Short mmCIF file of C-alpha atoms and ligand atoms in Angstrom, two decimals:
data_model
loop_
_atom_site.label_atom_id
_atom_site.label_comp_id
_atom_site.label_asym_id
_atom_site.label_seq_id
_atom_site.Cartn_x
_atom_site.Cartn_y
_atom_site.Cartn_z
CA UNK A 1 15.43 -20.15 -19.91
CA UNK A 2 15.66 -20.48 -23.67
CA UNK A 3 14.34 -17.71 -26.31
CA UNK A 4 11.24 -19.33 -26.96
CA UNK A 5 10.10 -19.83 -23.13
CA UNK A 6 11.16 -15.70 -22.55
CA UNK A 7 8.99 -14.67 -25.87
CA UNK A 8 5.97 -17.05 -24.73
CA UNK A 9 6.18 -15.10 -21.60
CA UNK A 10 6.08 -11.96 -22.93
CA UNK A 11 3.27 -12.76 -25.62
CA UNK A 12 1.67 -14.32 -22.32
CA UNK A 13 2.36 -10.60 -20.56
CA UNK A 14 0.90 -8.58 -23.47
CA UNK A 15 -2.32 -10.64 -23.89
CA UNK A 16 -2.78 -9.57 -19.96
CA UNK A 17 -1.76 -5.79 -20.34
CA UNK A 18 -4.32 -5.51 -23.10
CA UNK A 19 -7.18 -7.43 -21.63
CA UNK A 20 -6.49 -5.27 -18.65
CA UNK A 21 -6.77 -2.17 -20.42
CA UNK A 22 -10.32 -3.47 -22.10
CA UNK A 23 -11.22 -4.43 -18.23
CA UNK A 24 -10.86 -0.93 -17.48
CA UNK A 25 -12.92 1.21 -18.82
CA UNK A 26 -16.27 -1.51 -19.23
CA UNK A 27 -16.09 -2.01 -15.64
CA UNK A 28 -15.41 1.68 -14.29
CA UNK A 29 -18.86 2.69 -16.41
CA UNK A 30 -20.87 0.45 -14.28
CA UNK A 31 -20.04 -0.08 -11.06
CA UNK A 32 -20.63 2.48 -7.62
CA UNK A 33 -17.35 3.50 -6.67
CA UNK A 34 -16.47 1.85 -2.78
CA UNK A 35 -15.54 3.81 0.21
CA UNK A 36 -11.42 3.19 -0.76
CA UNK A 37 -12.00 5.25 -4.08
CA UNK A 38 -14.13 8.34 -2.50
CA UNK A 39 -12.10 11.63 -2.88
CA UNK A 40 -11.84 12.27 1.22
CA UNK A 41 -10.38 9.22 1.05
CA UNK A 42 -7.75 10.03 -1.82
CA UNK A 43 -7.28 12.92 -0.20
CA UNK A 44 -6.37 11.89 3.14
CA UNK A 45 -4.28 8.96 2.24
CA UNK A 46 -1.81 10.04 -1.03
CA UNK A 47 -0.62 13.16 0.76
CA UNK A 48 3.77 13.60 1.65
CA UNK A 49 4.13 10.58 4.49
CA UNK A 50 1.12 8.67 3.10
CA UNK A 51 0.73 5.68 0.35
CA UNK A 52 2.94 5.35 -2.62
CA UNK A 53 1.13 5.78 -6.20
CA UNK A 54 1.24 2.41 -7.92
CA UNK A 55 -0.09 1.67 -11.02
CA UNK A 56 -0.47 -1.70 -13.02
CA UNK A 57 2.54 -3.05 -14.67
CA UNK A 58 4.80 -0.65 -13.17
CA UNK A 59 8.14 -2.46 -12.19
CA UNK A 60 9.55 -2.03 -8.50
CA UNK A 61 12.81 -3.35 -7.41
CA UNK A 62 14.98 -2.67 -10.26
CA UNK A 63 12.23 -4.34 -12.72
CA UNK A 64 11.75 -7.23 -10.85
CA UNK A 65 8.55 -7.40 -9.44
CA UNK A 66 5.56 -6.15 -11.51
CA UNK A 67 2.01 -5.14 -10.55
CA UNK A 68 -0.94 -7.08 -11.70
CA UNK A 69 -4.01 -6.09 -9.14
CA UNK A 70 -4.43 -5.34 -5.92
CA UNK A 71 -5.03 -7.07 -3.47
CA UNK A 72 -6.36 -5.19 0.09
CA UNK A 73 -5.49 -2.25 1.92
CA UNK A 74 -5.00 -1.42 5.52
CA UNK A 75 -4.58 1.28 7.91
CA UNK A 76 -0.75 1.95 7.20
CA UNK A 77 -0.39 0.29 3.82
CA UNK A 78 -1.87 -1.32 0.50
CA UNK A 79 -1.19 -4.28 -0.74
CA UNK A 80 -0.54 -5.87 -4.40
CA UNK A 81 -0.46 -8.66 -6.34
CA UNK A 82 2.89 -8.89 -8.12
CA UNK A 83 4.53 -11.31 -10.51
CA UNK A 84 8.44 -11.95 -9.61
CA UNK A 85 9.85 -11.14 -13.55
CA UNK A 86 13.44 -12.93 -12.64
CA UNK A 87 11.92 -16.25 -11.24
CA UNK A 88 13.02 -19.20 -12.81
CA UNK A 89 9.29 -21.35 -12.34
CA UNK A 90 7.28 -21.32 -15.94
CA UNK A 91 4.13 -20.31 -14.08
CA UNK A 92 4.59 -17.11 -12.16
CA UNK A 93 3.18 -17.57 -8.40
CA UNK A 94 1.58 -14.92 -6.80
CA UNK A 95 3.07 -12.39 -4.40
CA UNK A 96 1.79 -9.77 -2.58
CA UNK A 97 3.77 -6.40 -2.23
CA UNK A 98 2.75 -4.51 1.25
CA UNK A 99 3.90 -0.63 0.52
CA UNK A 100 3.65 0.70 3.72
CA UNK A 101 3.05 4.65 4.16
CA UNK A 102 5.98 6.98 4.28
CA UNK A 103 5.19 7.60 8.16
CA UNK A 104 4.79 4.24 9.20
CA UNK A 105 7.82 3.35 7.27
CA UNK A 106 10.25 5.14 9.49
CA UNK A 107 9.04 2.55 11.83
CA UNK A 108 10.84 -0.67 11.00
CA UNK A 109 9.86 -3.01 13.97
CA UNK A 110 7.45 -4.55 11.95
CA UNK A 111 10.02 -5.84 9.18
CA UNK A 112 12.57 -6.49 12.40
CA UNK A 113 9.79 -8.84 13.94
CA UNK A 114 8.70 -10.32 10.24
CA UNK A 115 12.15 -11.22 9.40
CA UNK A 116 13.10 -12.47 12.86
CA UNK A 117 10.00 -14.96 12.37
CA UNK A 118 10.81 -16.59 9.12
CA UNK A 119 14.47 -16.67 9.69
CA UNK A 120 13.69 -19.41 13.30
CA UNK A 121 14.01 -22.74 12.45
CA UNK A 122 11.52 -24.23 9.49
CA UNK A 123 10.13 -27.10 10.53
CA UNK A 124 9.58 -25.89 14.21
CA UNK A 125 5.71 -26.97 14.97
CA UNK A 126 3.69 -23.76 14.11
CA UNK A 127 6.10 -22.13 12.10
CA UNK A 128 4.39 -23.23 8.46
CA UNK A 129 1.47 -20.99 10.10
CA UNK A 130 3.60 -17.66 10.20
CA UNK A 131 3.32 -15.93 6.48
CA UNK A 132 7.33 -15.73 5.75
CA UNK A 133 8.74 -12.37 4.45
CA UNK A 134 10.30 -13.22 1.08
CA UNK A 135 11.82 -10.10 0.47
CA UNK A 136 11.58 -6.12 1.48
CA UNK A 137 13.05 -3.33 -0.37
CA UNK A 138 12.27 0.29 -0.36
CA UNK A 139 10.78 2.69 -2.69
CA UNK A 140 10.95 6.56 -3.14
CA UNK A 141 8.34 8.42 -4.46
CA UNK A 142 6.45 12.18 -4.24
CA UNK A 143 5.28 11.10 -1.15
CA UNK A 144 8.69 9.92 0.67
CA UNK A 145 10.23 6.74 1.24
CA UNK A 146 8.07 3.31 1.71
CA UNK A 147 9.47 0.14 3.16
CA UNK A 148 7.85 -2.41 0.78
CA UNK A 149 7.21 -6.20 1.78
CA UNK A 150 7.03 -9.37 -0.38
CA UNK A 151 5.49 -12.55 0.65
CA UNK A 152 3.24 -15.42 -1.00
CA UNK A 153 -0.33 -13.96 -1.97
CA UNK A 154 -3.19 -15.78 0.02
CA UNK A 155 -6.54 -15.62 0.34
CA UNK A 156 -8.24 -14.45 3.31
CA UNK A 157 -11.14 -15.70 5.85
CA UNK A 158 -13.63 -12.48 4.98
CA UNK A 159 -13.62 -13.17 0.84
CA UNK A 160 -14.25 -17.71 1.88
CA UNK A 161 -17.02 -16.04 4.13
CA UNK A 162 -18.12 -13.78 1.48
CA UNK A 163 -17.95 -16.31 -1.37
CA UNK A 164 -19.65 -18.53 1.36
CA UNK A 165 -16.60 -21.23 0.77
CA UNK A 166 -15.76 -21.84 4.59
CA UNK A 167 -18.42 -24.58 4.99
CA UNK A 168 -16.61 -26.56 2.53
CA UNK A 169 -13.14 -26.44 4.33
CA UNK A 170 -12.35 -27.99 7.91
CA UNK A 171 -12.96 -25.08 9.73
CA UNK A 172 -11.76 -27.12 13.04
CA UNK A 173 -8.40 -27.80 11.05
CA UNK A 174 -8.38 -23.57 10.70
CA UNK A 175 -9.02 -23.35 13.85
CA UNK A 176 -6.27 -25.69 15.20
CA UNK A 177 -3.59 -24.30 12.77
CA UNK A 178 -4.25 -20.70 14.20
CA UNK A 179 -3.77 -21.77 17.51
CA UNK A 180 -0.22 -23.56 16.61
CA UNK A 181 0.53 -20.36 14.95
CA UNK A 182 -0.09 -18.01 18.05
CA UNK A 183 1.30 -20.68 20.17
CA UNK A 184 4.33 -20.70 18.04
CA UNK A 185 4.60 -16.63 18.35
CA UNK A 186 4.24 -16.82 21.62
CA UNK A 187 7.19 -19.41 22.37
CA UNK A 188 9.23 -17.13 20.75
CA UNK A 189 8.45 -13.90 22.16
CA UNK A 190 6.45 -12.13 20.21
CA UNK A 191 2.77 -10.97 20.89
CA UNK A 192 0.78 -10.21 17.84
CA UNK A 193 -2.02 -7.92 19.50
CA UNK A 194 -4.38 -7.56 16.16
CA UNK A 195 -5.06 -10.71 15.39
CA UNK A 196 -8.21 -10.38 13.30
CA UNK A 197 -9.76 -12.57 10.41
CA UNK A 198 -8.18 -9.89 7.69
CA UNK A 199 -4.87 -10.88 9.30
CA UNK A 200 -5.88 -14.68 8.92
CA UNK A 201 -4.85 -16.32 5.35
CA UNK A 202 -4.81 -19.39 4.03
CA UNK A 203 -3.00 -21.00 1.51
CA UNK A 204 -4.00 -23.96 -0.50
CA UNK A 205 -2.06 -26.04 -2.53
CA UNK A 206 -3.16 -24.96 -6.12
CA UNK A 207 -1.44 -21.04 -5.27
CA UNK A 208 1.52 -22.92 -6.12
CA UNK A 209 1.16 -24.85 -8.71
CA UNK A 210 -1.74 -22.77 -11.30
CA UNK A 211 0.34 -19.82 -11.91
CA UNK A 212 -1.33 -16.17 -11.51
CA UNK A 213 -3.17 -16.05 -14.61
CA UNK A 214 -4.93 -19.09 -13.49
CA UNK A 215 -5.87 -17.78 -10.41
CA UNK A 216 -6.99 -14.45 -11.25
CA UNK A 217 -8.45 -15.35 -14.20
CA UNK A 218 -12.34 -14.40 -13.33
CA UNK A 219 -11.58 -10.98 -11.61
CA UNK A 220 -10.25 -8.07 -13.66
CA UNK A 221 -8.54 -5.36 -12.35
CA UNK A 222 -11.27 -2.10 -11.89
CA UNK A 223 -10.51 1.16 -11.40
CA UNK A 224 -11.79 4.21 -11.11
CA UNK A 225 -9.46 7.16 -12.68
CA UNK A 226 -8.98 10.12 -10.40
CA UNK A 227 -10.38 13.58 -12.11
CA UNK A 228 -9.54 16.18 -10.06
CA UNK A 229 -11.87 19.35 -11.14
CA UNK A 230 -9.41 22.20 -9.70
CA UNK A 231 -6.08 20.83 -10.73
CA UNK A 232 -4.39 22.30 -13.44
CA UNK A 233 -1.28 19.31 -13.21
CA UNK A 234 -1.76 15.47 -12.11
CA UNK A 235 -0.35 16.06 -8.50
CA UNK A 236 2.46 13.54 -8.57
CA UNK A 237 1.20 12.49 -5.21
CA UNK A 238 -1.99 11.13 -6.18
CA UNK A 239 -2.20 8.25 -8.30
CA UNK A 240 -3.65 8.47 -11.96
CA UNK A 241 -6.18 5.95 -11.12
CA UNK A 242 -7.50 4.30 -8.32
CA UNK A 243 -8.03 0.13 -7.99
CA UNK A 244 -10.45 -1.19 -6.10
CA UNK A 245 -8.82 -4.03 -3.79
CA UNK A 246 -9.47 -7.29 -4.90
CA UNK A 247 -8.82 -10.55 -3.21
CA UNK A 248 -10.17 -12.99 -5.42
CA UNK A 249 -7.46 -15.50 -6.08
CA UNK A 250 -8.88 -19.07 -7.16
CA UNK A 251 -12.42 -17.09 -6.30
CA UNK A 252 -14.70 -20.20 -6.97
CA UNK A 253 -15.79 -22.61 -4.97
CA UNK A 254 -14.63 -25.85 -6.82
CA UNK A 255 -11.20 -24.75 -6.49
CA UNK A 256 -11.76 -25.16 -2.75
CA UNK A 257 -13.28 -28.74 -2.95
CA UNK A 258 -10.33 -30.52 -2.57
CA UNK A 259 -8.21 -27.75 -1.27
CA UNK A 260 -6.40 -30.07 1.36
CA UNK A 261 -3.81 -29.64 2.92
CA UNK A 262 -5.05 -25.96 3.34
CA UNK A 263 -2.42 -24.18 5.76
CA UNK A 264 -3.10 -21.06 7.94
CA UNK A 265 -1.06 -18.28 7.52
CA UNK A 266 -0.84 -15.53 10.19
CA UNK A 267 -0.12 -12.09 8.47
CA UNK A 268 0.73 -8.31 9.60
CA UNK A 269 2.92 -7.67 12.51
CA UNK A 270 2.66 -4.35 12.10
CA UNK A 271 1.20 -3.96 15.80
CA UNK A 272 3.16 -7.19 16.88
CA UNK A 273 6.42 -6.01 19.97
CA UNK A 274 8.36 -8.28 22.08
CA UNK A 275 7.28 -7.62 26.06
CA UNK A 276 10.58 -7.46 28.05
CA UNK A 277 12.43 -6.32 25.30
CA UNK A 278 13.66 -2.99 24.38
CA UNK A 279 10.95 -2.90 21.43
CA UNK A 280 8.70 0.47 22.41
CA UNK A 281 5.41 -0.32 22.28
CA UNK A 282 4.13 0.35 18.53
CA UNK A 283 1.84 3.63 17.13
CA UNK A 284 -0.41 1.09 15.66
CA UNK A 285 -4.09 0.47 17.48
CA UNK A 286 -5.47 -3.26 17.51
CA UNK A 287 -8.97 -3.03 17.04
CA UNK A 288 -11.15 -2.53 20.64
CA UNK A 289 -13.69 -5.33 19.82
CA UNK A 290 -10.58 -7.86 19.50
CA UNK A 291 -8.19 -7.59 22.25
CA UNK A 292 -8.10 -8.03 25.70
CA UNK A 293 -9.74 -5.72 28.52
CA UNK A 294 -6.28 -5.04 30.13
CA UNK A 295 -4.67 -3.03 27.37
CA UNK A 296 -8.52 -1.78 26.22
CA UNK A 297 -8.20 -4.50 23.42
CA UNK A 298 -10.11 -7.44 23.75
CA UNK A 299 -9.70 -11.49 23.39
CA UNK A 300 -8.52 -12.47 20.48
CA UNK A 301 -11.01 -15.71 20.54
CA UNK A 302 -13.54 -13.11 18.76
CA UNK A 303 -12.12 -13.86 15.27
CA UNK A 304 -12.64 -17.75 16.00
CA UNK A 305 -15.97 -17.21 16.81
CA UNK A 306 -16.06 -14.92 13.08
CA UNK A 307 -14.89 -18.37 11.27
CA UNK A 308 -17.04 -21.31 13.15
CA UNK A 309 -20.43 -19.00 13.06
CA UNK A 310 -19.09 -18.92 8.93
CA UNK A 311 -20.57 -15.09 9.22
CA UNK A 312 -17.30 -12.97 9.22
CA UNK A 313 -19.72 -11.07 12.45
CA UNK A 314 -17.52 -10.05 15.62
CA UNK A 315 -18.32 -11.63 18.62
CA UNK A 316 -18.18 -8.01 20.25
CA UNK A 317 -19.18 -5.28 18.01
CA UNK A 318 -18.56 -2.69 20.06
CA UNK A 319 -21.05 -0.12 17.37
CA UNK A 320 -24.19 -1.41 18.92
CA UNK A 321 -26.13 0.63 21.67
CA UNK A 322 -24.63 -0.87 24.58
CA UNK A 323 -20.27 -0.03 25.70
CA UNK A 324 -18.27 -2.32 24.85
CA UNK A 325 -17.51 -3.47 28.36
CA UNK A 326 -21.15 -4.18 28.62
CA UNK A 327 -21.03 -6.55 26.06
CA UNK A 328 -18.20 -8.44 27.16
CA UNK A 329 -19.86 -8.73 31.00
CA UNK A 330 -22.96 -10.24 29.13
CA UNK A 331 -20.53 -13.63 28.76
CA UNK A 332 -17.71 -12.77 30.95
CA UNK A 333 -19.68 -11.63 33.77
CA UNK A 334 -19.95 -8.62 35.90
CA UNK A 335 -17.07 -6.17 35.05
CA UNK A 336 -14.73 -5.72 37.74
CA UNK A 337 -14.15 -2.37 38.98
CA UNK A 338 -10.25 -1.90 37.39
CA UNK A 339 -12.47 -2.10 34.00
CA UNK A 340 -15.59 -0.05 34.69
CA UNK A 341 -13.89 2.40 32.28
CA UNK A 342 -15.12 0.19 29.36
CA UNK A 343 -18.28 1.07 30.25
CA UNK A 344 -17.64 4.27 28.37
CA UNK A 345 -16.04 3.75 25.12
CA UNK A 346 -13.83 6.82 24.96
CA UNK A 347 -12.16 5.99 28.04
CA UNK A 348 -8.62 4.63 27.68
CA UNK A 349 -7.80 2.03 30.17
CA UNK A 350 -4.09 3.42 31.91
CA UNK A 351 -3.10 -0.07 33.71
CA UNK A 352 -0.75 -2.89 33.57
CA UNK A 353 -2.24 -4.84 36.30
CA UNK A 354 -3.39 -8.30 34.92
CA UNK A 355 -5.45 -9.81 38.06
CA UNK A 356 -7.89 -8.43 39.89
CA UNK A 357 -10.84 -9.30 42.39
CA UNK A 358 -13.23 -10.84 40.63
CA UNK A 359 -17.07 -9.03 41.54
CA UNK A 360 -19.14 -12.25 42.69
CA UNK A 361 -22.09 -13.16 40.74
CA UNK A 362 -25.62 -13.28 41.92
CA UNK A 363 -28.07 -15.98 41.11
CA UNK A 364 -29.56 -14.11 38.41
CA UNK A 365 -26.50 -12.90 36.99
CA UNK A 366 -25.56 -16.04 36.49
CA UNK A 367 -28.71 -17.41 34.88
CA UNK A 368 -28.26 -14.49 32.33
CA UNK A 369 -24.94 -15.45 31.34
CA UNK A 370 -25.76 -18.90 30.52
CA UNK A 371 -28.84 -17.82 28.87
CA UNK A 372 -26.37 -15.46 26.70
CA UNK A 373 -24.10 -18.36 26.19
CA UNK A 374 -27.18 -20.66 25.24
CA UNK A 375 -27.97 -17.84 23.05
CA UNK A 376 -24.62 -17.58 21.34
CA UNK A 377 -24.55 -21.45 20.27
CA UNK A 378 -28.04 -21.46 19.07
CA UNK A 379 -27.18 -18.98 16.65
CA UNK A 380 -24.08 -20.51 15.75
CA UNK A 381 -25.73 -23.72 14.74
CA UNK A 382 -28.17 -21.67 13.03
CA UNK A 383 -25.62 -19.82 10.84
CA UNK A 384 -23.85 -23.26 10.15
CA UNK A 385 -26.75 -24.16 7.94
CA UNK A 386 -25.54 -25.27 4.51
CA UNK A 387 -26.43 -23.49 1.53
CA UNK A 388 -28.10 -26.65 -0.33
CA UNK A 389 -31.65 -27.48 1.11
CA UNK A 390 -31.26 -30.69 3.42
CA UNK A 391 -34.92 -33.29 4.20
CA UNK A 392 -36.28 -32.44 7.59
CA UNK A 393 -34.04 -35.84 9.23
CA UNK A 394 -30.85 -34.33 7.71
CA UNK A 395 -31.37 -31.16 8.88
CA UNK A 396 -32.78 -32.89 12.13
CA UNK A 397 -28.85 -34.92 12.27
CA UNK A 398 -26.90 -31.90 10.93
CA UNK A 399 -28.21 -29.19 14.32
CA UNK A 400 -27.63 -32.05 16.43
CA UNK A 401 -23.69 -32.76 15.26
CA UNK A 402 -23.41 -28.95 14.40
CA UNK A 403 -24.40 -28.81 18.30
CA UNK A 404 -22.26 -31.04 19.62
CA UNK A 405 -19.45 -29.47 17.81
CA UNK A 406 -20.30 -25.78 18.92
CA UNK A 407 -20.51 -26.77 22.70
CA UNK A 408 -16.85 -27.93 22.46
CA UNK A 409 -15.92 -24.94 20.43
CA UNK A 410 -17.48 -22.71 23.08
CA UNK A 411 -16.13 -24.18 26.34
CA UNK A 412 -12.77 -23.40 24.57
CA UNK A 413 -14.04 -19.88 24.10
CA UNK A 414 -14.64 -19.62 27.35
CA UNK A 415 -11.78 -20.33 28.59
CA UNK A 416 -10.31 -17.39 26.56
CA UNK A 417 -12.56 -15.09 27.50
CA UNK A 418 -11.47 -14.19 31.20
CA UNK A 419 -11.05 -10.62 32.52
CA UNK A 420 -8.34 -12.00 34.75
CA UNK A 421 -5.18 -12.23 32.13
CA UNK A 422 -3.93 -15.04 34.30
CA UNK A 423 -6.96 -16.87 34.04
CA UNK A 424 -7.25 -17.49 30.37
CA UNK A 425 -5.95 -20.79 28.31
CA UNK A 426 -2.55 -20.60 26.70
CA UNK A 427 -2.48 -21.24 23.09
CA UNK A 428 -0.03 -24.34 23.74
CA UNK A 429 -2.49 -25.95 26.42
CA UNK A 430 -5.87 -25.15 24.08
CA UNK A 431 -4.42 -27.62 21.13
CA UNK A 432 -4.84 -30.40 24.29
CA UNK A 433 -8.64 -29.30 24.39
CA UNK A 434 -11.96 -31.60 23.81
CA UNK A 435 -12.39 -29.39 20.54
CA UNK A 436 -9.21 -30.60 19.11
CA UNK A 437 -9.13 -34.07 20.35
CA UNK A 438 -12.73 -35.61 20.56
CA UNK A 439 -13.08 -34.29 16.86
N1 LIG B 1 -0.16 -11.89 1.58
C1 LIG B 1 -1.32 -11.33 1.20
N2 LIG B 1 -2.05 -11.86 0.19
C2 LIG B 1 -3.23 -11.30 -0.18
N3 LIG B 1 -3.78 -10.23 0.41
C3 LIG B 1 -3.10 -9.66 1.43
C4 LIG B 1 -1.83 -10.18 1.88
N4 LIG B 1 -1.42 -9.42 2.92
C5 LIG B 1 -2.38 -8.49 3.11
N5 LIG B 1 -3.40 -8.63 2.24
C6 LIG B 1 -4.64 -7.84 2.16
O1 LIG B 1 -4.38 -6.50 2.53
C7 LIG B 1 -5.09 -6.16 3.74
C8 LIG B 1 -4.23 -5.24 4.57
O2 LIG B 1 -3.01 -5.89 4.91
P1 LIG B 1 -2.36 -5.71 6.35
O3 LIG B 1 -3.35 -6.12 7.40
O4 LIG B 1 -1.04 -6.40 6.38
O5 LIG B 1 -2.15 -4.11 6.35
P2 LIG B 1 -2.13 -3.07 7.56
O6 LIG B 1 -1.98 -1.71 6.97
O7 LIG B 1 -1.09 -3.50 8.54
O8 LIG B 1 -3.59 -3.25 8.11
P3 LIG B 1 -4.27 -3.15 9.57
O9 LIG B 1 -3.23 -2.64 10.51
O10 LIG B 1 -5.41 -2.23 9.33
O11 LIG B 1 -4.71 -4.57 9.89
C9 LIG B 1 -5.41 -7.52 4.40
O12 LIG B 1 -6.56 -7.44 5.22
C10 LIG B 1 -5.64 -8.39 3.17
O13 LIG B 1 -6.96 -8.19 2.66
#
């Protein structure tokens, strides 16, 4: 790189650092501060064994990454958007920095697993949908050591059903390319166990190619500095400030337009083990509403159901009036006894066994299921509306292809929901199914 490209850079750098520091303060005056920002929050999280302080433009790595925004934040880490400072590209591309908690760093099965993924064969079908680890490296702080993990920065299915951009991708294409991605993990071992729609990214081609300032252009960092009344000192522990995540890269919709070929990323492992391997089972929890019945965590067709009804709603929701298990029976059928325990959601399921007897249905049972399942793809059509106002004969043509489409969708879904393990639809064999191929 000559002289002039490394002082462009850095002019480039300093027009960011001060437009950040303008950012700052206008937005923190008007805006409510979110739930990640609250003080029980702060408190519980940036303690010895919790999250690492970061700050913007701080440099990690021996200088080589450096922090621009952040990105998300989950139950064992937070995660940044970082510019790589020795790359050799002219347009910085965006990474994301996962700085797991102290605690959850001593467990390194998640890297193990992450590594182990991107390092099997490129090129193998289903790999492209895996989110490769770039780099890790570790970081010591106040509040102990934190494994740290690079990979691209994507953009995830709850901001396109937020910014209300999913109707103008191929959802079935999304769809599809999740299923070669869990196919793919399974061929190779490994069971993810939370798959969820904030563990589904995608990545389109302009992430590569615009550069970060490009992409985050629109959305300015805001934060919310952290005054604690009692505290003589700045704890070293707690961060001076705190940023609210945000995960707007390319955040408008005409970026999206032509965003083909859009490819599906599968992210976090950090609940992901190997069964017949010496792997122990990991602390994390998958979320109840998502994984299967067996190990009191549900099918993981509920996120697919999140992107085709474009509503980022669970299929289960597991907070209405009604357990859990009695919302699953309402489309799987009556619960079998092995599961009654669902019926009260406290209960923790203590079995291995996959197949069971099956109760039978009665006539009515079965007239309420379908009614539920008629239910379910009405309102699916419904919420596939699009936003612009279509004559009565479009809207007339659009519920009857949007119809067709969700009764193929479904019988897939139905297939994955089974309360017999055995019983369900491999990833591998559901790529073969009407939904993919009469498209
Ligand atoms: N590569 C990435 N690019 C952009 N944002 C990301 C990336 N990875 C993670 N995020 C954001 O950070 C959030 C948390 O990440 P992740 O799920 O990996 O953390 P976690 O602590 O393992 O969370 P949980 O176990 O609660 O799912 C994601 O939901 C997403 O919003």
């Amino acid at each position: 790189m000559s002289k002039l490209e490394v002082s462009e850079a850095e002019k480039e750098s300093r027009k960011f650092d001060s437009r950040l520091q303008s950012q700052i303060y206008r937005e923190t005056a008007s805006l409510s501060v979110p739930d990640e920002t609250s003080s029980p929050c702060l408190q519980s999280r940036y303690h010895p064994g919790g999250l690492h302080p970061v700050h913007f433009t701080e440099r990690y790595n021996n200088g080589q990454y450096r922090i621009l925004n952040k990105l998300g934040f989950g139950s064992s880490s937070h995660v940044w958007l970082a510019e790589d400072t020795t790359a050799a590209e002219p347009l910085s591309r965006p990474l994301a920095l996962k700085f797991m908690e102290a605690k959850a760093s001593e467990r390194t099965l998640e890297i193990e697993i992450h590594k182990y993924l991107t390092t099997l064969a490129a090129g193998e079908a289903g790999s492209r949908n895996i989110l490769p680890c770039l780099d890790t490296f570790r970081v010591e702080g106040p509040n102990g050591v934190h494994n740290v993990i690079v990979s691209d920065a994507l953009v995830f299915i709850p901001a396109l059903c937020t910014w209300k951009i999913l109707e103008d991708l191929d959802e079935t294409d999304i769809v599809r390319q999740i299923f070669q991605g869990v196919s793919f993990l399974h061929e190779n071992g490994v069971v993810h166990r939370d798959l969820h729609c904030g563990n589904i990214g995608i990545e389109i081609p302009l992430f590569r190619t615009a550069g970060i300032m490009d992409l985050t252009e629109n959305d300015p960092p805001i934060i919310f500095p952290c005054i604690l009344s009692d505290a003589v000192e700045h704890p070293r522990s707690l961060p001076k400030y705190i940023v609210q995540s945000s995960p707007a890269l390319a955040a408008h919709r005409h970026h999206y337009k032509d965003a083909s070929p859009l490819v599906v990323k599968i992210v976090d492992f950090g609940c992901a083990f190997r069964p017949g391997s010496s792997d122990a089972l990991p602390e994390g929890k998958p979320r109840r509403t998502l994984t299967a019945p067996e190990v009191t965590y549900g099918p993981w067709a509920a996120p697919l159901v999140e992107i085709y009804s474009r509503t980022s709603q669970s299929l289960f929701d597991g907070a209405t009036s009604s357990p859990l298990g009695a919302e699953m029976a309402k489309l799987l059928g009556p619960i079998p006894e092995i599961y009654r325990c669902l019926l009260d959601d406290n209960a923790t399921l203590h079995h291995s066994d996959t197949h069971m007897s099956l109760p039978n249905e009665s006539e009515d049972e079965r007239f309420e299921i379908s009614t539920n399942w008629k239910t379910l793809e009405t309102s699916i059509v419904a919420a596939r509306a699009p936003r612009r106002l279509l004559s009565p004969e479009d809207e007339l043509d659009r519920v009857e292809r949007d119809t067709k489409d969700v009764q193929r969708f479904l019988s897939l879904v139905k297939q994955m929901l089974r309360w017999n393990a055995e019983d369900r639809i491999q990833a591998k064999e559901a790529l073969e199914s009407p939904f993919f191929t009469e498209k």
